[in-house]
Coordinates of C-alpha atoms in Angstrom, one line a residue:
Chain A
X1 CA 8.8 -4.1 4.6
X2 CA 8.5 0.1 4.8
X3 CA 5.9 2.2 5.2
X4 CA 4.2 4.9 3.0
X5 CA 2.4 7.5 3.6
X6 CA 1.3 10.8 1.5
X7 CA -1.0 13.4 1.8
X8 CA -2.4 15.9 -0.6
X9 CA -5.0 18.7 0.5
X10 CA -7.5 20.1 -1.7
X11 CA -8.1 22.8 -0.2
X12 CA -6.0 25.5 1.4
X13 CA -7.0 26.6 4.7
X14 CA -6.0 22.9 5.5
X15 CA -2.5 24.0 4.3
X16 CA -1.5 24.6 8.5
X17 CA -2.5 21.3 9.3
X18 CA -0.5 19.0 6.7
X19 CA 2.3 18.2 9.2
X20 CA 0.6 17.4 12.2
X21 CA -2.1 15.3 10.0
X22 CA 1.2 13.5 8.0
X23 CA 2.7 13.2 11.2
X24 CA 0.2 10.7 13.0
X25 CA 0.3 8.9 9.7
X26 CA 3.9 8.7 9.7
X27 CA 3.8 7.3 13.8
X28 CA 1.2 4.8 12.8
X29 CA 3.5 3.2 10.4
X30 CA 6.5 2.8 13.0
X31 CA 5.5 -1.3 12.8
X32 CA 6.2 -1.7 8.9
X33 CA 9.6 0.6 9.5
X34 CA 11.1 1.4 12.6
X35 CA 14.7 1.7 11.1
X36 CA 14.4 5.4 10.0
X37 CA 12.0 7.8 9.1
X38 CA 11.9 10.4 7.0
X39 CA 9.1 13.3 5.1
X40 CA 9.1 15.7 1.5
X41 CA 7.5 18.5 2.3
X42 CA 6.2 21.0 -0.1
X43 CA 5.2 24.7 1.2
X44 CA 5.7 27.7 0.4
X45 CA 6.9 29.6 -2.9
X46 CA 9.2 32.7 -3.6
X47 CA 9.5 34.0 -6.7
X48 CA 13.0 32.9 -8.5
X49 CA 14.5 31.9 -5.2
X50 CA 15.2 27.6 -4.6
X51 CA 15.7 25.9 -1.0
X52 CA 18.6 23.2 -0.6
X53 CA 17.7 21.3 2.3
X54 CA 21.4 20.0 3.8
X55 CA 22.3 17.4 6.4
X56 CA 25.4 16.8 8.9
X57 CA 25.6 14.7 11.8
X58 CA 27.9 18.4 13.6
X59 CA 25.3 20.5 12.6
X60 CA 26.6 23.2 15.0
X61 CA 30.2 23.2 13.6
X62 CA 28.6 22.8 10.1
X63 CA 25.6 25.5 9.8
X64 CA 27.3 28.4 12.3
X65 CA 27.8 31.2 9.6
X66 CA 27.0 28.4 6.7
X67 CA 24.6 31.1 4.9
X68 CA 27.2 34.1 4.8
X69 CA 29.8 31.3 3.5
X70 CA 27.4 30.2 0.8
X71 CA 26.8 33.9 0.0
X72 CA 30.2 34.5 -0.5
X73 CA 30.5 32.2 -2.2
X74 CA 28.1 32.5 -4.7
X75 CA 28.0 36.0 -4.6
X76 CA 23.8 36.1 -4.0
X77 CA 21.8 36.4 -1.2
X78 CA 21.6 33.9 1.1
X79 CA 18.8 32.3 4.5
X80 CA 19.3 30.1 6.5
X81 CA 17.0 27.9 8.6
X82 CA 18.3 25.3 10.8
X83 CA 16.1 22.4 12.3
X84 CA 18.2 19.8 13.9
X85 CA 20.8 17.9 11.9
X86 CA 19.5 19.5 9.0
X87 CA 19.3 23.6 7.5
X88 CA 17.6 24.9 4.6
X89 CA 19.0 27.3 2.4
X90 CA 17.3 30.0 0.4
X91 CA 18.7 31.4 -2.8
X92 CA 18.2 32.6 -6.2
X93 CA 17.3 30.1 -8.5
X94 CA 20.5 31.4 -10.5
X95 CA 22.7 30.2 -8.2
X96 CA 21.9 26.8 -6.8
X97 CA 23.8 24.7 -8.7
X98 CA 26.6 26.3 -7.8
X99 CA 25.7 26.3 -4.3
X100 CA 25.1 22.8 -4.3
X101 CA 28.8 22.3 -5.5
X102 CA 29.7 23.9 -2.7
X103 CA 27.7 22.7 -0.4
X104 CA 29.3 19.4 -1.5
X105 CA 32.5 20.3 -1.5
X106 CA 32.2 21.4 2.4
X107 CA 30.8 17.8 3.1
X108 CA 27.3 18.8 3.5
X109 CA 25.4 16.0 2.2
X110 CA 22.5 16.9 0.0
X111 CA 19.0 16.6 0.9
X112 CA 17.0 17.8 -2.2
X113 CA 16.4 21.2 -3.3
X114 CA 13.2 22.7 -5.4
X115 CA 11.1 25.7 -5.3
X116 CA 9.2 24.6 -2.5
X117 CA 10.2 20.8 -1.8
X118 CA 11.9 20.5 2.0
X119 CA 13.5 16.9 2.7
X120 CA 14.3 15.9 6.6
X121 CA 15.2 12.3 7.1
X122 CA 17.3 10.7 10.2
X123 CA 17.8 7.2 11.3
X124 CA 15.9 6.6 14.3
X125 CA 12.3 5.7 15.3
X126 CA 9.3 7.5 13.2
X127 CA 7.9 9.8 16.1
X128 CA 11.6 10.5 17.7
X129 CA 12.5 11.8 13.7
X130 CA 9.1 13.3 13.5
X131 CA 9.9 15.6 17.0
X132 CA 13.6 16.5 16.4
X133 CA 12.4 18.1 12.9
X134 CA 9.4 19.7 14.6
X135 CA 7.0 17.9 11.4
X136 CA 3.9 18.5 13.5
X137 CA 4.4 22.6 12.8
X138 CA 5.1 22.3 9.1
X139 CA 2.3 23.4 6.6
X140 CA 2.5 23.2 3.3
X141 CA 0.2 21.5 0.2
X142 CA 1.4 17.9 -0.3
X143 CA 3.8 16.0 1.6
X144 CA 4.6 12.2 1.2
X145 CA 7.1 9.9 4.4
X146 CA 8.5 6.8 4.5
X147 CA 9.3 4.8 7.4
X148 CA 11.9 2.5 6.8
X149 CA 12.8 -1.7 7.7
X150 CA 16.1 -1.6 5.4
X151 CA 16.9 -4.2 3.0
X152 CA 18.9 -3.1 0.0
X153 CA 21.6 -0.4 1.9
X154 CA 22.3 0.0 5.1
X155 CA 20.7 2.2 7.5
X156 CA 22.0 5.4 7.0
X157 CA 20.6 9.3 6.9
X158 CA 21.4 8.9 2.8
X159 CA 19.6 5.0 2.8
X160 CA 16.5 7.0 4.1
X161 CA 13.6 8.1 1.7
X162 CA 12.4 9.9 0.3
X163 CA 15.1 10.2 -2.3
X164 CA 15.0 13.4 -4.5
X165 CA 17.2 13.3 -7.4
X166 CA 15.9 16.5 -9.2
X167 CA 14.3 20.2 -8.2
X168 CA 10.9 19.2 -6.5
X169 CA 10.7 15.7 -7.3
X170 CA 11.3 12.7 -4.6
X171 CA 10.4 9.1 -4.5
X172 CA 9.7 7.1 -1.5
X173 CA 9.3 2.8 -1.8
X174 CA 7.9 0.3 -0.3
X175 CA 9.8 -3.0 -2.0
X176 CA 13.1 -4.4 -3.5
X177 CA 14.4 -3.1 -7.1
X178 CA 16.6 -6.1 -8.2
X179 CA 17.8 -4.5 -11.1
X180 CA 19.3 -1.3 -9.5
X181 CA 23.0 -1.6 -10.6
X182 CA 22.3 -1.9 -14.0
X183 CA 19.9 0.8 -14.0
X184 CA 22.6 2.7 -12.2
X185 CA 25.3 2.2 -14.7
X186 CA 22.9 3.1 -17.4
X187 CA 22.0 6.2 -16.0
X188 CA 25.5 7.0 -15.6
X189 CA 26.1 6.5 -18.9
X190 CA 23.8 9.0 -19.7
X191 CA 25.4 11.2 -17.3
X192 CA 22.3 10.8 -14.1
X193 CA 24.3 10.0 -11.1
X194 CA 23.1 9.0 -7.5
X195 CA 24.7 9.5 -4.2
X196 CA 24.1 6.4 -2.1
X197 CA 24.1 2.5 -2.8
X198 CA 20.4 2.3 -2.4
X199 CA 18.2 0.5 -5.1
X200 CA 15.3 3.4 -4.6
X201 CA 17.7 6.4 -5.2
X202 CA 18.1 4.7 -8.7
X203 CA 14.2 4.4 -9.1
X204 CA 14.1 8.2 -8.4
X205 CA 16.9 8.8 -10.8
X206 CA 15.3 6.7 -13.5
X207 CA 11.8 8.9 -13.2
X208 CA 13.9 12.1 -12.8
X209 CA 15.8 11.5 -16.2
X210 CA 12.5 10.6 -18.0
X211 CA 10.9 13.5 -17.3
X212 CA 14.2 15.7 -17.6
X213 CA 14.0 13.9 -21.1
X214 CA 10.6 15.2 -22.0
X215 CA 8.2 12.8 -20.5
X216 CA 5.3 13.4 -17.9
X217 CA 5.3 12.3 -14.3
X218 CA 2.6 9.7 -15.9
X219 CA 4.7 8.6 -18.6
X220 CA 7.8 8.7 -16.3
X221 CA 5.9 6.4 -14.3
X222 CA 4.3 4.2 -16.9
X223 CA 8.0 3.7 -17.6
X224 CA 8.7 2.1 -14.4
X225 CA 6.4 -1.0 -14.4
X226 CA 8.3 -1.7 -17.9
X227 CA 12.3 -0.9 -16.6
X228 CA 12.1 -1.5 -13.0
X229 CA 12.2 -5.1 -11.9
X230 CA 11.7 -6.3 -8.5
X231 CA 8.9 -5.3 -6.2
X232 CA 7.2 -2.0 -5.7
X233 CA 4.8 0.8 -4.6
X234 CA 5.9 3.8 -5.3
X235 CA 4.9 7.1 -4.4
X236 CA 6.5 10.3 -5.9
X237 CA 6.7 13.6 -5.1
X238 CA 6.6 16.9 -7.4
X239 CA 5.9 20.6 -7.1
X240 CA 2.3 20.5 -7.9
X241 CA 1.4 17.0 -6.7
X242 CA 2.2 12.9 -6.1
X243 CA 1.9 10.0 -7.9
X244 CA 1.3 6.1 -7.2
X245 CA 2.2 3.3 -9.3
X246 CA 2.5 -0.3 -8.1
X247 CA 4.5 -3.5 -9.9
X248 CA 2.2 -5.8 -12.1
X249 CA 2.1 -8.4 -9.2
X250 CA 1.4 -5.8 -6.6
X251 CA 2.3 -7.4 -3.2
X252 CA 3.4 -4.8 -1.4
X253 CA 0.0 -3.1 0.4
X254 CA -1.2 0.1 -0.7
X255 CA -4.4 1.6 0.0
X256 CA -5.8 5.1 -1.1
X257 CA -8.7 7.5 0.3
X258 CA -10.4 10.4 -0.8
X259 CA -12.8 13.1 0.5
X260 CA -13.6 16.8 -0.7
X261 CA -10.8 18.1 1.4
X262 CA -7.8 15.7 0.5
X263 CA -6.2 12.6 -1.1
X264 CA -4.3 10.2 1.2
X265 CA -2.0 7.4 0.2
X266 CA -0.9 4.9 3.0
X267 CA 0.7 1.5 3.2
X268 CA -2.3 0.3 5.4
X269 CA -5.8 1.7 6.1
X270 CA -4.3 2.3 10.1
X271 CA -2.8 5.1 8.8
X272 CA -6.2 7.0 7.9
X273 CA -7.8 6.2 11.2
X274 CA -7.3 10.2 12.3
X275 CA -7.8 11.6 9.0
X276 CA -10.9 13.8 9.3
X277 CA -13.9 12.6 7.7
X278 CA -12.1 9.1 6.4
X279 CA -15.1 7.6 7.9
X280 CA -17.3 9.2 4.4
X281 CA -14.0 9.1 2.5
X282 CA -13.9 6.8 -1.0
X283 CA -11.2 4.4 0.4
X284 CA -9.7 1.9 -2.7
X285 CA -7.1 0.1 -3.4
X286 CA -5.1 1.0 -6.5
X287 CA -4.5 -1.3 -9.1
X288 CA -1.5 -3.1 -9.9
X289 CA 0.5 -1.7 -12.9
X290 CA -2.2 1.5 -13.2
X291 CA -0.5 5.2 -12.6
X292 CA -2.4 7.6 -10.4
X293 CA -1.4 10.8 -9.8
X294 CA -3.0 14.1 -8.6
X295 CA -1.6 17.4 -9.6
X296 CA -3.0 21.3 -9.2
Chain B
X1 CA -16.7 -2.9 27.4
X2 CA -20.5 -2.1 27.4
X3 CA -23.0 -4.6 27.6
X4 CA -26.7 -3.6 26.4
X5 CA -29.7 -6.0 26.1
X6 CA -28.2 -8.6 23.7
X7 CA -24.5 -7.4 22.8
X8 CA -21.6 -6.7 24.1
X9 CA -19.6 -3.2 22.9
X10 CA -16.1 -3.6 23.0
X11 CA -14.3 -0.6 22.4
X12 CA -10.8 -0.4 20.8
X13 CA -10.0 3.3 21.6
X14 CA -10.5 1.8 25.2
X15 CA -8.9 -1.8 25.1
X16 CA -6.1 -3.1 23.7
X17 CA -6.0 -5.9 20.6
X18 CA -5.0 -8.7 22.7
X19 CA -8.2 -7.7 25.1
X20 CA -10.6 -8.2 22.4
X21 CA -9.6 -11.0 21.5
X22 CA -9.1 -12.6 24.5
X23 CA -12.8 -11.8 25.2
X24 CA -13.7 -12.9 22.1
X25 CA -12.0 -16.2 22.1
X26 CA -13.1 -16.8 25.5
X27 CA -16.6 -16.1 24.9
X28 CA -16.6 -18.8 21.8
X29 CA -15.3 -21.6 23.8
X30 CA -18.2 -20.8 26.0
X31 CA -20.6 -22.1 23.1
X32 CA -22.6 -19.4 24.5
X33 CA -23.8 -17.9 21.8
X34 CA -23.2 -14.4 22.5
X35 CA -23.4 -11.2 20.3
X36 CA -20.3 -8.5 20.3
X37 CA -19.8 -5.0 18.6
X38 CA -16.6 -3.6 18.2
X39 CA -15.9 -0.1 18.0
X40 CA -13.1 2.2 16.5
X41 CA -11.5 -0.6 15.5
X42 CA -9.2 1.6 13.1
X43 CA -7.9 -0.8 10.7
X44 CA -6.4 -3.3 13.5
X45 CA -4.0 -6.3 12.8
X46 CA -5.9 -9.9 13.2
X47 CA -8.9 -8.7 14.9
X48 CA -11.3 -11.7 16.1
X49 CA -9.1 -14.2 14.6
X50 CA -8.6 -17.8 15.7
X51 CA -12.4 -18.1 17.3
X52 CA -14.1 -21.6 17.5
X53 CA -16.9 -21.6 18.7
X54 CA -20.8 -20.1 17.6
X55 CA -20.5 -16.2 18.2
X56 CA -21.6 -13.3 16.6
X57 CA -18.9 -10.7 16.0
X58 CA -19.8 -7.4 14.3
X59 CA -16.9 -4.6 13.5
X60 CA -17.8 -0.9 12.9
X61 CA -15.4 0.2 10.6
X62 CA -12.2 -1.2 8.7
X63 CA -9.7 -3.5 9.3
X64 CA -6.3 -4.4 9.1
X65 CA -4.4 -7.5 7.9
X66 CA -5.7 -11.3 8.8
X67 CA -9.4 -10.3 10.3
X68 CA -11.5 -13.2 11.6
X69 CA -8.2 -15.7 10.4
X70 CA -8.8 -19.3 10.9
X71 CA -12.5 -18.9 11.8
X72 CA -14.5 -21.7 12.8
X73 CA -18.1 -21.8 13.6
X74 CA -18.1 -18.0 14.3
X75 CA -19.8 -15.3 12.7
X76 CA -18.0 -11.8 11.8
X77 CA -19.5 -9.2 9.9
X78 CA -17.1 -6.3 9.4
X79 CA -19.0 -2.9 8.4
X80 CA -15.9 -1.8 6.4
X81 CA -12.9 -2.7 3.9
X82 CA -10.4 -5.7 5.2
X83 CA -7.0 -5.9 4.7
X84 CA -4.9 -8.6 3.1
X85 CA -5.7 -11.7 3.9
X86 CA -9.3 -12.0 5.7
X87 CA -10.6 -15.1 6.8
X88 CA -6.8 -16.7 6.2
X89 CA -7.4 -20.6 6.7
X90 CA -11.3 -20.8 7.8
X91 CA -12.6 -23.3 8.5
X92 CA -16.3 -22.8 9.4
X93 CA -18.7 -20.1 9.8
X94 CA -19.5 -17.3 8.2
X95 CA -17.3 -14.1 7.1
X96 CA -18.6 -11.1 5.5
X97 CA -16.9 -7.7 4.3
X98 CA -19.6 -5.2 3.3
X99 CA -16.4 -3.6 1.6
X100 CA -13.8 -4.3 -0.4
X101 CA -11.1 -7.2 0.7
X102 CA -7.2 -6.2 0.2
X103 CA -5.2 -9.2 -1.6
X104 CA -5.5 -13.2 -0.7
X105 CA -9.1 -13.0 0.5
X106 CA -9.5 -16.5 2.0
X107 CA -6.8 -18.1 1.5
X108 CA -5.7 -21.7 2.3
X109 CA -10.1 -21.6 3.7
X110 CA -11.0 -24.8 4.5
X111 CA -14.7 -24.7 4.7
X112 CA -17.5 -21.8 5.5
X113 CA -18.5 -18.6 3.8
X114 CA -16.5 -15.5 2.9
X115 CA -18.7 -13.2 1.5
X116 CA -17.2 -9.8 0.0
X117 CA -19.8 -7.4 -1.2
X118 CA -17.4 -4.9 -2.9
X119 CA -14.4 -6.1 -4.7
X120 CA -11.7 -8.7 -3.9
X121 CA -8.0 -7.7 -5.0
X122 CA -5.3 -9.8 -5.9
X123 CA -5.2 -13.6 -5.5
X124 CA -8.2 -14.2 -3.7
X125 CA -8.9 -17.9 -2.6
X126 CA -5.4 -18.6 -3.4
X127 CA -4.6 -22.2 -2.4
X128 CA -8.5 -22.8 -1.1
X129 CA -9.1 -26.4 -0.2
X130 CA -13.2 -26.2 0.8
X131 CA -14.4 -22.8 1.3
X132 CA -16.9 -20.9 -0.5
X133 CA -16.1 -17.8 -1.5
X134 CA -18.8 -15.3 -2.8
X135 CA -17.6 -11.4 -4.1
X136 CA -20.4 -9.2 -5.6
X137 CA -17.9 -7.0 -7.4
X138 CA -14.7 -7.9 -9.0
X139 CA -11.9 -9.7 -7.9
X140 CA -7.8 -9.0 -9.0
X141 CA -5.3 -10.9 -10.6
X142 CA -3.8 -14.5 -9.2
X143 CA -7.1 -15.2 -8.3
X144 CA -7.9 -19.2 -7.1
X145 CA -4.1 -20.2 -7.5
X146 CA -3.4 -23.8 -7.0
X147 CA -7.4 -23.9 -5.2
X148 CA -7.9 -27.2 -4.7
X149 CA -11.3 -27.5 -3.4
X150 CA -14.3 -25.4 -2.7
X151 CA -16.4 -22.7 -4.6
X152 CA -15.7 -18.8 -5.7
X153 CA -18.5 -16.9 -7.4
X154 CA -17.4 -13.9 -9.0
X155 CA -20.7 -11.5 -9.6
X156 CA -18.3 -9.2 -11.5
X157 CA -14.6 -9.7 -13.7
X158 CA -11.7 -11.6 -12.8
X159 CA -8.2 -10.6 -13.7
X160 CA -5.1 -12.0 -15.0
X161 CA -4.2 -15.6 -14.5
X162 CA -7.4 -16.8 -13.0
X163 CA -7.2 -20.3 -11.7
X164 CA -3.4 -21.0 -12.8
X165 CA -2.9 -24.4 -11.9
X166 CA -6.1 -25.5 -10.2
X167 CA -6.9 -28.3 -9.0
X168 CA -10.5 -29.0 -8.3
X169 CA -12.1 -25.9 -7.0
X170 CA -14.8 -24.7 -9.1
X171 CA -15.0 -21.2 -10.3
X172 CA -18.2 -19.7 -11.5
X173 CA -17.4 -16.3 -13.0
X174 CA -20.5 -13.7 -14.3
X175 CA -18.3 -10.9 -15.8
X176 CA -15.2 -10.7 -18.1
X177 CA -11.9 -12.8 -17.4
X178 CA -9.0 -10.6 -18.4
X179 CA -7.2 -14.4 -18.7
X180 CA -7.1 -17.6 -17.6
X181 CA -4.0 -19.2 -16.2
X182 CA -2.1 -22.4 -16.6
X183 CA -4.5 -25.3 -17.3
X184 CA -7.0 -23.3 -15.8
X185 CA -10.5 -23.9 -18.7
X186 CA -14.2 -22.8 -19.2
X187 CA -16.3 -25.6 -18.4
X188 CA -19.9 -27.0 -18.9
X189 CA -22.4 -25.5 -16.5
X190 CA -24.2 -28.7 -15.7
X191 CA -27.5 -28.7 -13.0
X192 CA -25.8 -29.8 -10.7
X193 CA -23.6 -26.8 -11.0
X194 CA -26.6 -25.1 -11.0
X195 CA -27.8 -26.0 -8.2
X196 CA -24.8 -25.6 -6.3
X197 CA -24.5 -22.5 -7.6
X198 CA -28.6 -21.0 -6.9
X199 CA -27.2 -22.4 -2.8
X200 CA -24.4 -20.1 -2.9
X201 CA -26.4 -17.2 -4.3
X202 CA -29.3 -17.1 -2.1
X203 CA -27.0 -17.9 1.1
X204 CA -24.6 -14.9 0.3
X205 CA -27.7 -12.2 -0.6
X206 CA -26.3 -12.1 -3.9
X207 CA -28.4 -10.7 -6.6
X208 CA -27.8 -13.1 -9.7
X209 CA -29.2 -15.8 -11.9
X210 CA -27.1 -19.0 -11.9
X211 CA -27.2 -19.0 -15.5
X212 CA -25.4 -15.8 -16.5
X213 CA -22.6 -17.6 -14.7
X214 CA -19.5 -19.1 -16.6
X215 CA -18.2 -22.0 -15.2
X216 CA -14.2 -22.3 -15.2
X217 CA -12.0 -25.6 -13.7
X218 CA -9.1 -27.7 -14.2
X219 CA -8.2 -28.6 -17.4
X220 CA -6.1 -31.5 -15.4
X221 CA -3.4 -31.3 -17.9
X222 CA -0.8 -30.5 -15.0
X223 CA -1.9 -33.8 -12.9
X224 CA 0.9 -35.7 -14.5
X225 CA 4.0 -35.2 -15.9
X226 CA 4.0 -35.1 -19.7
X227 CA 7.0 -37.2 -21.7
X228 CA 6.6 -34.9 -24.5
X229 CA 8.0 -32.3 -22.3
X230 CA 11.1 -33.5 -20.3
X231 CA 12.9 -31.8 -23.6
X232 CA 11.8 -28.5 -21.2
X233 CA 13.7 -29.5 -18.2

């Protein structure tokens, strides 16, 4: 059992209040995963620059002068924001690939990275995760948690979701993929890799290469009720929106509401209960095997 | 808790789960007959579940998984969606969702009315052995699995699999079925299925003529074991 939760506003002077709103939905869920917690958040954009969001359990030792490093490194300008066990870094798009091979090679471990996708994720209770990364004060247009009971890896910063495994994109699960490690390999083969043992990361991975491949976040998605066995909801992240899709026997709970303002996704209708206005909102549940998915 | 001239408001922003339905429980035992309204119940777990006796419970709002479970004899209206499972084993009484119900509406019901005025999801009445079961919309895939007794009128479609391996429930279906499962088969609608039918109808405030109803049942293929297949084994 996990939790879900996403949330993605309509309009922007709603844009402040994203964290705090995703917040109490991520708290609600603490019951369906109290193992670890983690949120995507997508905010703001500047022009040709990327964030890599970077994790290290000595974040003092690890981010003190980290952004001059990394700007030596690459030889580009280079910010740093540090919140907790995690630090984002700002840089030109040019350079982040090279960054992130450096990041790497320092024993950072990776987080995601995009345009305007941040990743913080710990093990640890929802709302003691939610206040070390300060989620409440974070704005931004969509974001989409998880709140973790661990079944398929153990429970780790890199077993937490949501698991981004290309620029902007991130998957969060609620279920079991029984045919991860041959997905894996076949990924591999193709030269996708993952970084952690967990069945999810390879469902990201698999929706990551589709649409590196070509296909639409629909398509990519479509493609997972036909490649992916086991059980799942899934919810996935991009730059300009989320998705849902669900397993043809659809056990795992998922429940979706709507109002002029925003689209919400959660695991179970508690999670609405302080939305604003969920009272008028069109609250359904999506179908099993259908792909939803909003985008601006 | 509030109580005005003939019910009594419980509040859930005010009392905790295990209150209410303490109260609730209680108050059913009584026999007394009493009226209750709950408020901000926020899409709690097993909200007035496990009451036996005659009482009349009526929730504001949404719940969350197992509402009114293993009812008997009460009444709960919830003015809202339910989460999976609602009305889990009842046995008496009457349950009704003026929303939709989440997955296994009613399952395992033993007797009494579960009546769903939006949609049903998956695998509703699954394993029902006496219940009725009345949705005005549509209900999801699985639907009636291994129901062994009772009745589910469907005023809208089914979905996959419906009925896969029945065993004497009867299934009375206005809309489309996307399929049929295992042994499951479109039956005669005979008066007394009718009949039985034109009961359920008026007692559920459902607007629909018996006869635009298909009726669907075991094909009792599955009863015994077939010689001509122990080559499958």
């Amino acid at each position: 059992m996990c939790g879900i939760v996403g949330l993605f506003l309509k309009k922007d002077e709603l844009r402040p209040q994203l964290g705090d709103m995703l917040t109490d939905m991520l708290i609600t869920m603490t019951d369906r995963g109290p193992d670890s917690a983690g949120i995507a958040i997508y905010g703001e954009e500047a022009d040709g620059m990327v964030k890599i969001t970077v994790q290290s359990d000595t974040p003092d030792a690890a981010f003190a002068d980290l952004d001059a490093a990394v700007c030596a490194a690459v030889d580009a300008p280079v910010t740093i924001k540090v919140v907790d066990t995690h630090a984002v870094l700002t840089l030109p798009e040019a350079v982040e690939q090279e960054a992130i091979a450096y990041l790497e090679e320092k024993g950072l471990r990776i987080m995601g990275s995009g345009a305007t996708m941040e990743i913080y994720k710990e093990v640890g209770l929802p709302k003691d995760v939610a206040a070390r990364f300060g989620l409440r004060d974070m704005g931004g247009s969509h974001g989409i948690g998880h709140t973790r009971m661990a079944t398929e890896s153990a429970v780790t910063t890199m077993g937490a979701h949501p698991f981004s495994t290309a620029d902007d994109q991130c998957l969060v699960h609620n279920g079991s993929l029984s045919n991860h490690n041959q997905m894996r390999r076949k990924l591999a083969k193709k030269g996708v890799f993952t970084r952690s043992e967990n069945d999810t990361e390879v469902g990201a991975a698999y929706i990551s290469s589709r649409i590196a491949d070509g296909a639409t976040l629909g398509e990519a998605l479509e493609g997972t009720i036909k490649d992916l066995d086991g059980f799942f909801t899934f919810v996935t992240g991009t730059k300009n929106g989320f998705g849902v899709v669900r397993d043809p026997i659809a056990c795992k709970p998922a429940v979706m509401a709507e109002t002029d303002d925003y689209v919400a996704f959660a695991s179970e209708y508690r999670a609405f209960a302080d939305l604003p206005g969920i009272e008028a909102a069109r609250v359904w549940e999506p179908e099993p095997a259908t792909v939803y998915f909003w985008e601006r | 808790m509030t109580t005005t001239l003939d019910k009594t408001v419980l509040d859930m922003t005010a009392m905790e789960l295990r209150e209410v339905n303490t109260t609730l429980q209680a108050a059913a035992k009584a026999q007394a007959n009493a009226a209750f309204e709950i408020i901000n119940p926020r899409g709690s777990h097993a909200m007035a579940c496990g009451l036996d006796g005659p009482l009349d419970v009526t929730i504001k709002g949404s719940t969350g998984y197992y509402c009114a479970g293993m009812n008997k004899d009460a009444t709960v209206t919830v003015e809202g969606s339910a989460g999976p499972g609602v009305a889990e084993n009842m046995m008496s009484g009457v349950v009704t969702i003026e929303g939709d119900a989440s997955q296994y509406a009613g399952a395992t019901g033993h007797g009494g009315l579960l009546n769903i005025k939006g949609n049903a999801s998956s695998r509703c009445g699954i394993s029902m052995k006496g219940i009725d079961i009345v949705v005005h919309g549509n209900i999801g895939h699985m639907s009636a699995f291994m129901a062994q007794s009772g009745n589910l009128v469907v005023l809208g479609d089914a979905g996959d699999a419906l009925g896969d391996s029945l065993y004497e429930a009867r299934l009375f279906v206005r809309g489309n079925v996307k399929s049929l499962g295992a042994d499951c088969i479109k039956k005669e609608m005979r008066p007394e299925h009718i009949e039985i039918l034109k009961e359920l109808l008026e007692k559920a405030g459902a607007d629909a003529k018996p006869e635009e109803f298909t009726r669907y049942g075991s094909a009792r293929k599955l009863y015994n074991f077939n010689i001509d297949h122990a080559d499958e084994y």
